[in-house]
Tab-separated table of C-alpha atoms in Angstrom:
chain	number	residue	atom	x	y	z
N	4	MET	CA	-12.101	-45.076	-35.197
N	5	THR	CA	-13.260	-42.277	-37.003
N	6	ILE	CA	-11.417	-40.887	-39.873
N	7	LYS	CA	-11.195	-37.208	-37.663
N	8	THR	CA	-8.973	-39.506	-34.877
N	9	ILE	CA	-6.746	-40.777	-37.717
N	10	PHE	CA	-5.893	-37.094	-38.702
N	11	ASP	CA	-5.552	-36.049	-35.167
N	12	GLU	CA	-3.314	-38.584	-34.734
N	13	ILE	CA	-1.264	-37.612	-37.765
N	14	SER	CA	-1.659	-33.639	-36.573
N	15	GLU	CA	-0.034	-34.594	-33.253
N	16	THR	CA	3.015	-36.502	-34.987
N	17	SER	CA	5.977	-34.795	-35.240
N	18	GLY	CA	8.499	-35.359	-38.371
N	19	ASP	CA	7.316	-36.248	-42.071
N	20	ASN	CA	8.736	-40.116	-41.567
N	21	ALA	CA	6.501	-40.051	-38.203
N	22	LYS	CA	3.706	-39.071	-39.718
N	23	MET	CA	3.872	-41.341	-42.815
N	24	GLU	CA	4.311	-44.205	-40.117
N	25	VAL	CA	1.149	-43.262	-38.702
N	26	LEU	CA	-0.692	-43.275	-41.977
N	27	HIS	CA	0.616	-46.739	-42.960
N	28	LYS	CA	-1.215	-48.210	-39.794
N	29	TYR	CA	-4.407	-47.111	-41.416
N	30	LYS	CA	-3.503	-47.187	-45.356
N	31	ASP	CA	-6.051	-49.953	-46.002
N	32	ASN	CA	-8.855	-48.044	-44.554
N	33	GLU	CA	-10.818	-47.765	-48.088
N	34	VAL	CA	-12.852	-44.711	-46.234
N	35	LEU	CA	-9.560	-42.863	-45.409
N	36	GLN	CA	-8.244	-43.175	-48.959
N	37	GLU	CA	-11.493	-41.816	-50.600
N	38	VAL	CA	-11.008	-38.744	-48.060
N	39	LEU	CA	-7.475	-38.331	-49.115
N	40	TYR	CA	-8.501	-38.532	-52.389
N	41	GLN	CA	-11.125	-36.191	-52.624
N	42	ILE	CA	-8.889	-33.323	-50.698
N	43	LYS	CA	-5.591	-33.981	-52.577
N	44	SER	CA	-6.895	-34.811	-56.342
N	45	LYS	CA	-6.587	-32.075	-58.600
N	46	ARG	CA	-9.719	-33.635	-60.395
N	47	ILE	CA	-11.919	-32.910	-57.504
N	48	LYS	CA	-13.447	-29.515	-57.473
N	49	PHE	CA	-16.215	-27.856	-55.379
N	50	PHE	CA	-16.352	-24.364	-56.185
N	51	ILE	CA	-17.533	-23.485	-52.844
N	52	SER	CA	-15.450	-20.701	-51.296
N	53	GLN	CA	-16.235	-21.278	-47.495
N	54	ILE	CA	-18.481	-23.561	-45.527
N	55	PRO	CA	-22.059	-22.509	-45.117
N	56	SER	CA	-23.481	-21.666	-41.536
N	57	PHE	CA	-25.092	-25.229	-40.416
N	58	THR	CA	-26.632	-26.667	-37.211
N	59	PRO	CA	-24.782	-29.620	-35.851
N	60	LEU	CA	-26.668	-32.630	-35.985
N	61	THR	CA	-28.145	-33.630	-32.418
N	62	GLY	CA	-30.543	-36.216	-31.059
N	63	MET	CA	-30.565	-38.170	-34.278
N	64	VAL	CA	-28.216	-41.210	-35.539
N	65	PRO	CA	-25.849	-39.680	-37.798
N	66	ALA	CA	-25.707	-40.795	-41.541
N	67	SER	CA	-22.436	-42.248	-42.232
N	68	LEU	CA	-19.247	-40.569	-43.949
N	69	GLU	CA	-19.452	-42.646	-46.770
N	70	TRP	CA	-23.016	-41.494	-47.466
N	71	ALA	CA	-21.319	-38.077	-47.092
N	72	LEU	CA	-18.597	-38.510	-49.636
N	73	ASN	CA	-21.051	-40.088	-52.333
N	74	GLN	CA	-23.330	-36.834	-51.880
N	75	LEU	CA	-20.316	-34.669	-52.047
N	76	LYS	CA	-19.996	-36.009	-55.777
N	77	GLU	CA	-22.985	-34.485	-56.563
N	78	ILE	CA	-21.335	-30.756	-56.213
N	79	SER	CA	-17.789	-31.767	-57.362
N	80	SER	CA	-19.223	-33.452	-60.980
N	81	ARG	CA	-21.474	-30.277	-61.365
N	82	ARG	CA	-24.654	-31.928	-61.032
N	83	ILE	CA	-25.513	-29.310	-58.620
N	84	THR	CA	-24.096	-25.831	-58.934
N	85	GLY	CA	-24.316	-22.307	-57.322
N	86	HIS	CA	-26.908	-21.713	-54.316
N	87	GLU	CA	-28.277	-25.193	-54.904
N	88	ALA	CA	-24.440	-26.602	-54.459
N	89	THR	CA	-24.108	-24.452	-51.088
N	90	LYS	CA	-27.762	-26.036	-49.948
N	91	HIS	CA	-26.694	-29.346	-50.474
N	92	LEU	CA	-23.608	-29.112	-48.701
N	93	LYS	CA	-25.537	-27.667	-45.744
N	94	MET	CA	-27.947	-30.683	-45.705
N	95	ILE	CA	-25.114	-33.063	-45.818
N	96	LEU	CA	-23.183	-31.250	-42.998
N	97	GLU	CA	-26.391	-31.139	-40.860
N	98	SER	CA	-26.840	-34.965	-41.502
N	99	VAL	CA	-23.416	-36.462	-40.531
N	100	SER	CA	-21.451	-36.379	-37.016
N	101	ALA	CA	-19.326	-33.566	-35.465
N	102	ASP	CA	-16.239	-35.439	-36.240
N	103	ASP	CA	-17.561	-36.032	-39.741
N	104	ALA	CA	-18.434	-32.479	-40.546
N	105	PHE	CA	-14.900	-31.727	-39.694
N	106	ILE	CA	-13.606	-33.779	-42.227
N	107	ILE	CA	-15.880	-32.508	-44.834
N	108	ASP	CA	-14.515	-28.982	-43.923
N	109	ARG	CA	-11.316	-30.373	-44.808
N	110	ILE	CA	-12.126	-31.988	-48.146
N	111	ILE	CA	-14.113	-28.574	-49.358
N	112	ASP	CA	-10.851	-26.701	-48.501
N	113	LYS	CA	-8.840	-29.209	-49.960
N	114	ASP	CA	-6.428	-29.259	-47.230
N	115	PRO	CA	-6.088	-31.885	-44.812
N	116	LYS	CA	-4.242	-29.476	-42.465
N	117	ASN	CA	-2.015	-32.138	-40.479
N	118	GLY	CA	1.134	-31.842	-42.680
N	119	LEU	CA	0.287	-34.771	-45.373
N	120	GLY	CA	1.188	-33.855	-48.903
N	121	THR	CA	0.791	-35.739	-52.078
N	122	THR	CA	4.323	-37.090	-52.110
N	123	TYR	CA	4.105	-38.639	-48.860
N	124	ILE	CA	0.555	-39.949	-49.249
N	125	ASN	CA	1.645	-41.810	-52.570
N	126	LYS	CA	4.706	-42.990	-50.597
N	127	VAL	CA	2.362	-45.145	-48.193
N	128	ILE	CA	-0.702	-45.630	-50.558
N	129	PRO	CA	1.253	-45.797	-53.985
N	130	ASN	CA	-0.611	-43.849	-56.825
N	131	LEU	CA	-3.803	-43.022	-54.889
N	132	ILE	CA	-3.375	-39.244	-56.023
N	133	GLU	CA	-2.698	-38.626	-59.573
N	134	LYS	CA	0.993	-37.267	-60.330
N	135	THR	CA	1.298	-33.846	-61.651
N	136	PRO	CA	2.441	-34.556	-65.248
N	137	TYR	CA	5.103	-32.542	-66.974
N	138	GLN	CA	6.294	-32.349	-70.219
N	139	GLY	CA	9.931	-31.578	-70.851
N	140	ALA	CA	12.480	-31.372	-73.329
N	141	LYS	CA	15.261	-33.905	-74.485
N	142	SER	CA	19.049	-32.703	-73.795
N	143	TYR	CA	20.624	-31.560	-76.717
N	144	SER	CA	21.583	-33.960	-79.520
N	145	GLU	CA	22.543	-32.744	-82.984
N	146	LYS	CA	20.865	-35.856	-84.257
N	147	LEU	CA	17.308	-35.170	-82.499
N	148	ALA	CA	17.485	-31.629	-83.618
N	149	ARG	CA	18.618	-32.539	-87.195
N	150	ALA	CA	15.505	-35.172	-87.243
N	151	ILE	CA	12.544	-32.558	-86.559
N	152	PHE	CA	13.658	-30.712	-89.503
N	153	THR	CA	13.891	-33.790	-91.843
N	154	LYS	CA	10.411	-34.819	-90.725
N	155	PHE	CA	8.724	-31.801	-90.792
N	156	GLY	CA	10.480	-28.966	-92.414
N	157	TYR	CA	10.741	-26.410	-90.073
N	158	ALA	CA	10.290	-25.990	-86.287
N	159	TYR	CA	9.383	-23.872	-83.497
N	160	SER	CA	12.426	-22.358	-81.342
N	161	ASP	CA	10.955	-21.131	-78.232
N	162	VAL	CA	13.053	-19.050	-75.749
N	163	LYS	CA	14.143	-21.253	-72.775
N	164	MET	CA	12.764	-19.533	-69.626
N	165	ASP	CA	14.366	-20.187	-66.290
N	166	GLY	CA	11.808	-18.508	-63.950
N	167	ARG	CA	9.620	-20.436	-61.289
N	168	TYR	CA	7.403	-23.181	-63.398
N	169	ALA	CA	3.801	-23.167	-62.728
N	170	ASN	CA	1.005	-25.143	-64.087
N	171	ALA	CA	-1.966	-22.630	-64.424
N	172	ILE	CA	-5.327	-24.925	-63.701
N	173	ILE	CA	-8.557	-22.776	-64.831
N	174	GLN	CA	-11.520	-24.151	-64.060
N	175	ASN	CA	-15.172	-21.849	-63.951
N	176	GLY	CA	-13.122	-18.542	-63.149
N	177	GLU	CA	-11.273	-20.367	-60.438
N	178	VAL	CA	-7.146	-20.441	-60.611
N	179	GLU	CA	-4.867	-22.689	-59.041
N	180	LEU	CA	-1.092	-22.550	-59.696
N	181	GLU	CA	0.951	-25.715	-59.082
N	182	SER	CA	4.527	-26.497	-59.039
N	183	ARG	CA	6.268	-29.295	-61.055
N	184	GLN	CA	5.856	-31.482	-58.158
N	185	GLY	CA	2.439	-30.602	-57.766
N	186	LEU	CA	2.631	-28.288	-54.857
N	187	LYS	CA	0.358	-25.224	-54.475
N	188	THR	CA	2.011	-22.278	-55.422
N	189	PHE	CA	0.311	-19.584	-53.443
N	190	ILE	CA	-0.465	-15.960	-55.189
N	191	PRO	CA	-3.269	-13.905	-53.809
N	192	THR	CA	-6.495	-14.035	-55.521
N	193	ASP	CA	-6.706	-10.292	-55.963
N	194	SER	CA	-3.375	-9.975	-57.577
N	195	ILE	CA	-3.400	-8.529	-61.110
N	196	LEU	CA	-2.272	-12.077	-62.438
N	197	ILE	CA	-4.771	-14.423	-60.935
N	198	LYS	CA	-7.331	-11.786	-61.991
N	199	GLU	CA	-6.308	-12.009	-65.601
N	200	LEU	CA	-5.888	-15.825	-65.496
N	201	SER	CA	-9.522	-16.183	-64.214
N	202	THR	CA	-10.574	-14.619	-67.503
N	203	PHE	CA	-9.208	-17.694	-69.381
N	204	PRO	CA	-11.358	-20.658	-70.533
N	205	ASP	CA	-11.090	-24.045	-68.684
N	206	GLY	CA	-7.959	-25.736	-69.068
N	207	VAL	CA	-4.205	-25.840	-68.141
N	208	LEU	CA	-1.256	-23.538	-68.937
N	209	ASN	CA	2.133	-24.444	-68.708
N	210	GLY	CA	4.348	-21.694	-68.066
N	211	GLU	CA	6.738	-19.863	-65.691
N	212	LEU	CA	6.519	-17.036	-63.059
N	213	THR	CA	9.049	-14.099	-63.237
N	214	MET	CA	8.345	-10.378	-62.261
N	215	VAL	CA	8.434	-7.270	-64.421
N	216	GLY	CA	11.868	-5.348	-64.619
N	217	MET	CA	13.941	-7.975	-62.620
N	218	ASP	CA	16.244	-10.435	-63.794
N	219	ARG	CA	15.170	-14.244	-63.398
N	220	TYR	CA	17.395	-14.922	-59.981
N	221	THR	CA	16.120	-11.858	-58.262
N	222	SER	CA	12.355	-12.569	-59.336
N	223	ASN	CA	12.701	-16.363	-58.174
N	224	GLY	CA	13.809	-15.323	-54.858
N	225	ILE	CA	11.031	-12.714	-54.315
N	226	ILE	CA	8.662	-15.112	-55.510
N	227	ALA	CA	9.743	-17.819	-53.294
N	228	SER	CA	9.016	-15.516	-50.310
N	229	ILE	CA	5.619	-14.414	-51.644
N	230	VAL	CA	4.340	-17.953	-51.806
N	231	ASP	CA	5.885	-19.238	-48.460
N	232	ILE	CA	4.083	-15.845	-46.685
N	233	GLU	CA	0.952	-16.595	-48.636
N	234	GLY	CA	1.295	-20.417	-48.086
N	235	ARG	CA	1.453	-19.407	-44.075
N	236	GLY	CA	4.356	-22.044	-43.716
N	237	LYS	CA	4.921	-25.684	-44.609
N	238	ALA	CA	1.834	-26.870	-42.521
N	239	GLY	CA	-0.072	-23.942	-43.606
N	240	ASP	CA	-1.056	-23.217	-39.791
N	241	ARG	CA	1.117	-19.879	-39.223
N	242	SER	CA	-0.689	-17.478	-37.202
N	243	ASP	CA	-1.710	-14.039	-38.620
N	244	ALA	CA	0.886	-12.240	-36.116
N	245	GLU	CA	3.580	-14.509	-37.708
N	246	THR	CA	2.750	-13.869	-41.019
N	247	ALA	CA	2.667	-10.003	-40.441
N	248	LYS	CA	6.201	-10.413	-39.086
N	249	LYS	CA	7.273	-12.185	-42.557
N	250	VAL	CA	5.871	-9.409	-44.318
N	251	ILE	CA	7.526	-6.400	-42.448
N	252	ALA	CA	10.557	-8.734	-42.739
N	253	PHE	CA	10.108	-8.744	-46.639
N	254	GLU	CA	9.385	-5.202	-47.050
N	255	LYS	CA	12.895	-4.257	-45.005
N	256	LYS	CA	14.526	-6.362	-47.722
N	257	ARG	CA	12.602	-5.829	-50.554
N	258	GLY	CA	10.184	-3.104	-50.611
N	259	SER	CA	6.362	-2.896	-50.655
N	260	TYR	CA	4.804	-6.326	-50.558
N	261	LYS	CA	1.745	-5.380	-52.357
N	262	ASP	CA	3.901	-3.761	-55.106
N	263	ALA	CA	5.984	-6.844	-55.556
N	264	ILE	CA	2.606	-9.128	-55.813
N	265	ALA	CA	1.553	-6.582	-58.391
N	266	LYS	CA	4.680	-7.359	-60.795
N	267	ILE	CA	4.187	-11.200	-60.848
N	268	ARG	CA	3.858	-12.388	-64.417
N	269	TYR	CA	3.303	-15.453	-65.983
N	270	THR	CA	4.954	-16.539	-69.618
N	271	VAL	CA	3.001	-19.308	-71.188
N	272	TRP	CA	4.614	-21.664	-73.626
N	273	ASP	CA	1.544	-24.444	-73.952
N	274	SER	CA	-1.894	-25.247	-72.969
N	275	ILE	CA	-3.731	-28.588	-72.691
N	276	THR	CA	-7.313	-29.130	-71.713
N	277	LEU	CA	-8.584	-30.315	-68.211
N	278	GLU	CA	-9.319	-33.608	-69.533
N	279	ASN	CA	-5.512	-33.980	-71.223
N	280	TYR	CA	-4.066	-32.768	-68.035
N	281	PHE	CA	-5.628	-35.620	-65.947
N	282	ASP	CA	-4.925	-38.127	-68.594
N	283	LYS	CA	-1.603	-36.909	-69.048
N	284	LYS	CA	-1.363	-36.639	-72.576
N	285	SER	CA	-3.190	-34.696	-75.333
N	286	ASP	CA	-2.916	-35.624	-79.383
N	287	ILE	CA	-3.618	-32.023	-80.164
N	288	GLU	CA	-0.687	-30.619	-82.391
N	289	TYR	CA	1.676	-28.201	-81.061
N	290	ARG	CA	0.784	-25.599	-83.868
N	291	ASP	CA	-3.008	-25.716	-82.826
N	292	ARG	CA	-2.424	-25.547	-79.443
N	293	LEU	CA	-0.448	-22.054	-80.257
N	294	ASP	CA	-3.324	-21.095	-82.250
N	295	PHE	CA	-5.417	-21.728	-79.401
N	296	LEU	CA	-3.383	-19.546	-77.191
N	297	TYR	CA	-2.988	-16.731	-79.777
N	298	ASN	CA	-6.702	-16.705	-80.696
N	299	ARG	CA	-8.963	-17.980	-78.631
N	300	THR	CA	-7.702	-16.501	-75.133
N	301	PRO	CA	-7.506	-13.259	-73.825
N	302	LEU	CA	-3.933	-12.679	-73.875
N	303	LYS	CA	-4.109	-9.544	-76.032
N	304	SER	CA	-5.430	-7.648	-73.211
N	305	CYS	CA	-3.485	-8.965	-70.507
N	306	THR	CA	-0.514	-7.291	-68.850
N	307	ARG	CA	0.902	-9.970	-66.474
N	308	VAL	CA	0.063	-12.962	-68.877
N	309	ALA	CA	1.989	-13.412	-72.123
N	310	ILE	CA	3.005	-16.086	-74.481
N	311	VAL	CA	6.903	-17.010	-74.866
N	312	GLU	CA	8.714	-15.345	-77.307
N	313	ARG	CA	9.133	-18.055	-80.494
N	314	LYS	CA	10.752	-18.137	-83.660
N	315	LYS	CA	10.019	-20.190	-86.760
N	316	VAL	CA	13.141	-21.460	-88.299
N	317	TYR	CA	13.649	-24.143	-91.229
N	318	SER	CA	17.439	-25.628	-90.784
N	319	PHE	CA	19.565	-27.011	-87.850
N	320	ALA	CA	21.746	-23.971	-88.802
N	321	GLU	CA	19.131	-21.540	-88.225
N	322	ALA	CA	17.969	-23.002	-85.001
N	323	MET	CA	21.584	-22.333	-83.949
N	324	VAL	CA	21.776	-18.825	-85.010
N	325	HIS	CA	18.686	-18.206	-83.045
N	326	PHE	CA	19.958	-20.170	-79.981
N	327	GLN	CA	23.345	-18.110	-79.667
N	328	GLU	CA	21.335	-14.652	-80.397
N	329	MET	CA	19.234	-15.560	-77.345
N	330	LEU	CA	22.285	-16.335	-75.359
N	331	LEU	CA	23.738	-13.123	-76.259
N	332	ARG	CA	20.664	-11.490	-74.624
N	333	GLY	CA	21.254	-12.882	-71.457
N	334	GLU	CA	18.463	-15.872	-72.004
N	335	GLU	CA	19.061	-19.433	-70.726
N	336	GLY	CA	19.018	-20.786	-74.089
N	337	THR	CA	16.034	-22.081	-76.392
N	338	ILE	CA	13.909	-25.338	-77.091
N	339	LEU	CA	13.440	-26.545	-80.292
N	340	LYS	CA	9.792	-28.113	-80.887
N	341	ALA	CA	8.317	-29.916	-83.698
N	342	PRO	CA	5.101	-28.194	-85.217
N	343	THR	CA	2.990	-31.626	-84.955
N	344	ALA	CA	4.290	-32.580	-81.816
N	345	THR	CA	1.418	-33.874	-79.230
N	346	TRP	CA	1.804	-33.337	-75.587
N	347	LYS	CA	2.645	-36.078	-73.132
N	348	ASP	CA	4.117	-36.660	-69.380
N	349	GLY	CA	7.926	-37.101	-69.859
N	350	LYS	CA	10.692	-35.642	-72.108
N	351	PRO	CA	9.498	-36.629	-75.937
N	352	THR	CA	11.720	-36.517	-78.863
N	353	TRP	CA	10.041	-33.899	-80.462
N	354	GLN	CA	11.229	-31.282	-77.745
N	355	VAL	CA	15.102	-30.659	-77.692
N	356	LYS	CA	17.074	-28.318	-75.625
N	357	MET	CA	19.353	-26.507	-77.940
N	358	LYS	CA	23.094	-26.267	-76.931
N	359	LEU	CA	26.031	-25.210	-78.956
N	360	ASP	CA	29.157	-27.045	-77.782
N	361	MET	CA	32.588	-26.315	-78.926
N	362	SER	CA	35.927	-26.461	-77.702
N	363	ILE	CA	38.966	-24.161	-78.473
N	364	ASP	CA	42.187	-23.911	-77.407
N	365	LEU	CA	43.681	-20.531	-76.009
N	366	ARG	CA	46.961	-19.175	-74.175
N	367	VAL	CA	47.658	-18.394	-70.733
N	368	ILE	CA	48.103	-14.700	-70.149
N	369	GLY	CA	47.296	-14.219	-66.403
N	370	PHE	CA	45.785	-15.346	-63.510
N	371	GLU	CA	43.391	-13.896	-60.499
N	372	PHE	CA	42.987	-14.954	-56.952
N	373	GLY	CA	39.775	-15.633	-55.733
N	374	GLU	CA	37.394	-13.105	-54.090
N	375	VAL	CA	38.690	-11.652	-50.564
N	376	GLY	CA	37.063	-13.456	-47.951
N	377	SER	CA	36.281	-16.576	-49.891
N	378	LYS	CA	38.076	-20.281	-49.487
N	379	ASN	CA	39.690	-19.460	-52.704
N	380	GLU	CA	41.266	-16.033	-51.576
N	381	HIS	CA	44.580	-17.081	-51.842
N	382	VAL	CA	44.818	-19.775	-54.785
N	383	TYR	CA	44.457	-18.673	-58.370
N	384	SER	CA	41.028	-19.499	-59.178
N	385	THR	CA	40.728	-17.827	-62.648
N	386	ILE	CA	42.621	-18.426	-65.688
N	387	ASN	CA	43.122	-15.042	-68.173
N	388	LEU	CA	43.320	-16.707	-71.603
N	389	GLU	CA	43.245	-15.235	-75.040
N	390	THR	CA	43.378	-16.318	-78.709
N	391	SER	CA	46.831	-16.440	-81.072
N	392	CYS	CA	45.688	-13.100	-82.689
N	393	GLY	CA	45.051	-11.563	-79.103
N	394	THR	CA	41.537	-10.456	-80.291
N	395	LEU	CA	39.487	-12.794	-78.170
N	396	ARG	CA	39.866	-12.920	-74.654
N	397	THR	CA	37.817	-15.013	-71.823
N	398	ASN	CA	38.016	-15.974	-68.378
N	399	PRO	CA	36.693	-19.380	-67.879
N	400	ALA	CA	35.205	-21.057	-65.126
N	401	GLY	CA	34.931	-24.809	-64.249
N	402	MET	CA	38.516	-25.751	-62.294
N	403	THR	CA	38.538	-27.842	-59.687
N	404	GLU	CA	40.335	-27.556	-55.814
N	405	ALA	CA	43.082	-29.717	-57.519
N	406	MET	CA	43.523	-27.573	-60.548
N	407	MET	CA	43.454	-24.517	-58.695
N	408	LYS	CA	46.096	-25.641	-56.284
N	409	ASP	CA	48.303	-26.765	-59.255
N	410	ILE	CA	47.987	-23.456	-61.032
N	411	THR	CA	48.939	-21.540	-58.243
N	412	GLU	CA	51.949	-23.872	-57.547
N	413	ARG	CA	53.055	-23.577	-61.213
N	414	ALA	CA	51.842	-20.002	-62.406
N	415	ASP	CA	55.095	-18.813	-63.590
N	416	GLU	CA	55.821	-21.980	-65.841
N	417	LEU	CA	52.370	-22.195	-67.185
N	418	MET	CA	52.321	-18.420	-68.406
N	419	GLY	CA	52.066	-18.783	-72.393
N	420	THR	CA	50.889	-22.607	-72.412
N	421	ILE	CA	47.742	-24.086	-73.784
N	422	VAL	CA	44.342	-24.740	-72.297
N	423	GLU	CA	41.527	-26.257	-73.667
N	424	ILE	CA	38.450	-24.666	-72.935
N	425	ARG	CA	34.562	-25.558	-73.673
N	426	CYS	CA	31.943	-22.996	-74.432
N	427	SER	CA	28.679	-22.223	-76.196
N	428	GLY	CA	30.000	-20.067	-78.764
N	429	LEU	CA	31.767	-16.796	-79.392
N	430	SER	CA	30.251	-13.028	-78.329
N	431	GLN	CA	31.221	-9.665	-79.222
N	432	ASN	CA	29.958	-6.845	-77.245
N	433	SER	CA	29.252	-3.248	-78.500
N	434	ARG	CA	33.069	-2.204	-78.354
N	435	GLY	CA	33.796	-4.980	-81.013
N	436	GLU	CA	35.677	-6.957	-78.384
N	437	TRP	CA	35.505	-10.930	-78.788
N	438	SER	CA	35.072	-13.377	-75.831
N	439	THR	CA	33.305	-16.612	-75.118
N	440	LEU	CA	29.732	-17.699	-73.828
N	441	HIS	CA	29.486	-19.796	-70.955
N	442	PRO	CA	33.177	-21.006	-70.928
N	443	SER	CA	34.846	-23.850	-68.687
N	444	VAL	CA	38.134	-25.300	-68.662
N	445	VAL	CA	38.744	-28.642	-69.985
N	446	GLU	CA	42.207	-29.019	-69.096
N	447	LEU	CA	45.813	-27.853	-69.379
N	448	ARG	CA	47.388	-29.014	-72.517
N	449	ASP	CA	51.401	-29.224	-72.245
N	450	ASP	CA	51.187	-31.366	-74.971
N	451	LYS	CA	50.319	-28.676	-77.560
N	452	MET	CA	52.629	-25.297	-78.321
N	453	THR	CA	49.946	-23.102	-80.606
N	454	CYS	CA	46.437	-22.398	-80.006
N	455	ASP	CA	43.488	-21.123	-81.949
N	456	SER	CA	43.143	-17.676	-83.555
N	457	LEU	CA	39.834	-15.572	-83.735
N	458	ILE	CA	39.649	-17.038	-87.481
N	459	THR	CA	39.760	-20.663	-86.451
N	460	ALA	CA	37.760	-19.962	-83.454
N	461	GLN	CA	34.915	-18.760	-85.799
N	462	GLU	CA	35.326	-21.729	-88.359
N	463	ILE	CA	35.152	-24.126	-85.294
N	464	GLU	CA	32.058	-22.179	-84.301
N	465	ASP	CA	30.489	-22.603	-87.652
N	466	MET	CA	30.881	-26.167	-87.894
N	467	ALA	CA	29.223	-26.648	-84.555
N	468	LYS	CA	26.212	-24.898	-85.762
N	469	GLY	CA	26.376	-26.526	-88.816
N	470	LEU	CA	26.928	-23.991	-91.095
N	471	LYS	CA	30.247	-25.392	-92.346
N	472	GLN	CA	31.337	-28.764	-92.969
N	473	ILE	CA	34.687	-30.270	-91.691
N	474	ILE	CA	36.464	-31.242	-94.988
N	475	THR	CA	38.668	-34.312	-94.446
């Protein structure tokens, strides 16, 4: 049985689980394993854009696929490059059977075109394909955040992005964008973004895709549509006519498809070498990785690639102030990073998501029904609250359906009572009006008769930031 026969059987089988069952039958086939590895591994690149014209073998005994796979390594290792690599590939294709030439085509294209993704392959043949490494951050812990300053004296406070995460893998001017799960993120190669990234030195950038002039929620949706259109569907086999219909539908809703692609931008916050990426670790310190981005890449000449905004902070209190400033500006938050931090797959203690977490008690001054047409239109889904002095007002979220039902039934008796809320700090608008950041209801406090004033709420915020200690 040839490898093409196995590929055909998988292609003709519907459903991911059923495809994996087919693969399971042949999972011990070492040639199949090598084929799948050469197709799906990010380590393997051939730098050949298309299969050359060749004369199919006739009248002679074909060379084996195993021989062909070894010969392909001459190209992927860069021992043979450029025009000579194309000639070498042509020689390979003319030396094997038609079925094996078909498989070589799939290898060069880096796509099995049978619906098998890396995740499914690794479920059947564990760890055959390297998993995409991703360095995240620890959830907020005051202890972890303070430890960075104790050990290093200062830290970088990076603005937390909330776009579409993507690694930019750059090799010899070729750019491949991939998701956190290792899936290819399809952006046209003639886009401004890809052209700019192609000028970067070999390596891997960590960052997120957004769009110029759009909030992250809108841009995430548009980019997802573009990736789907350019990827031609889950199996990559959508016809040109079907893709054209997708573009027309996009333009009816979003405007010019070409203009949308031109607005895609990439914000970088880290970089590692290709070798470090495949090894899933780097001993290069964060401040040196930043120096590389700032001084040894063409960032200054780019319009669609930029480095993430950051601030050097020298204390926990200063980090908290920067975090709140970013929240007030509408950002997602900040990530605190140690200057000498190395890079590894996982969530190391040297990267901490900053979060201001405080609770205050407020007085009920009213209620609001849910939006007309929603399931909550006949129940109170919002509580209007204020401080004892009336200078801070807020409308927290986070009520359960049971709580909304209870409030609706007891609205009259709850007027003027106390509610405990949790929030990420206080805010003040351009008119001087005070409110809270990301408030949510904790509980109704029928055991309390008084609530916080603006002054006591500010004191609680200062203590949460570490600006003021609790006096006992």
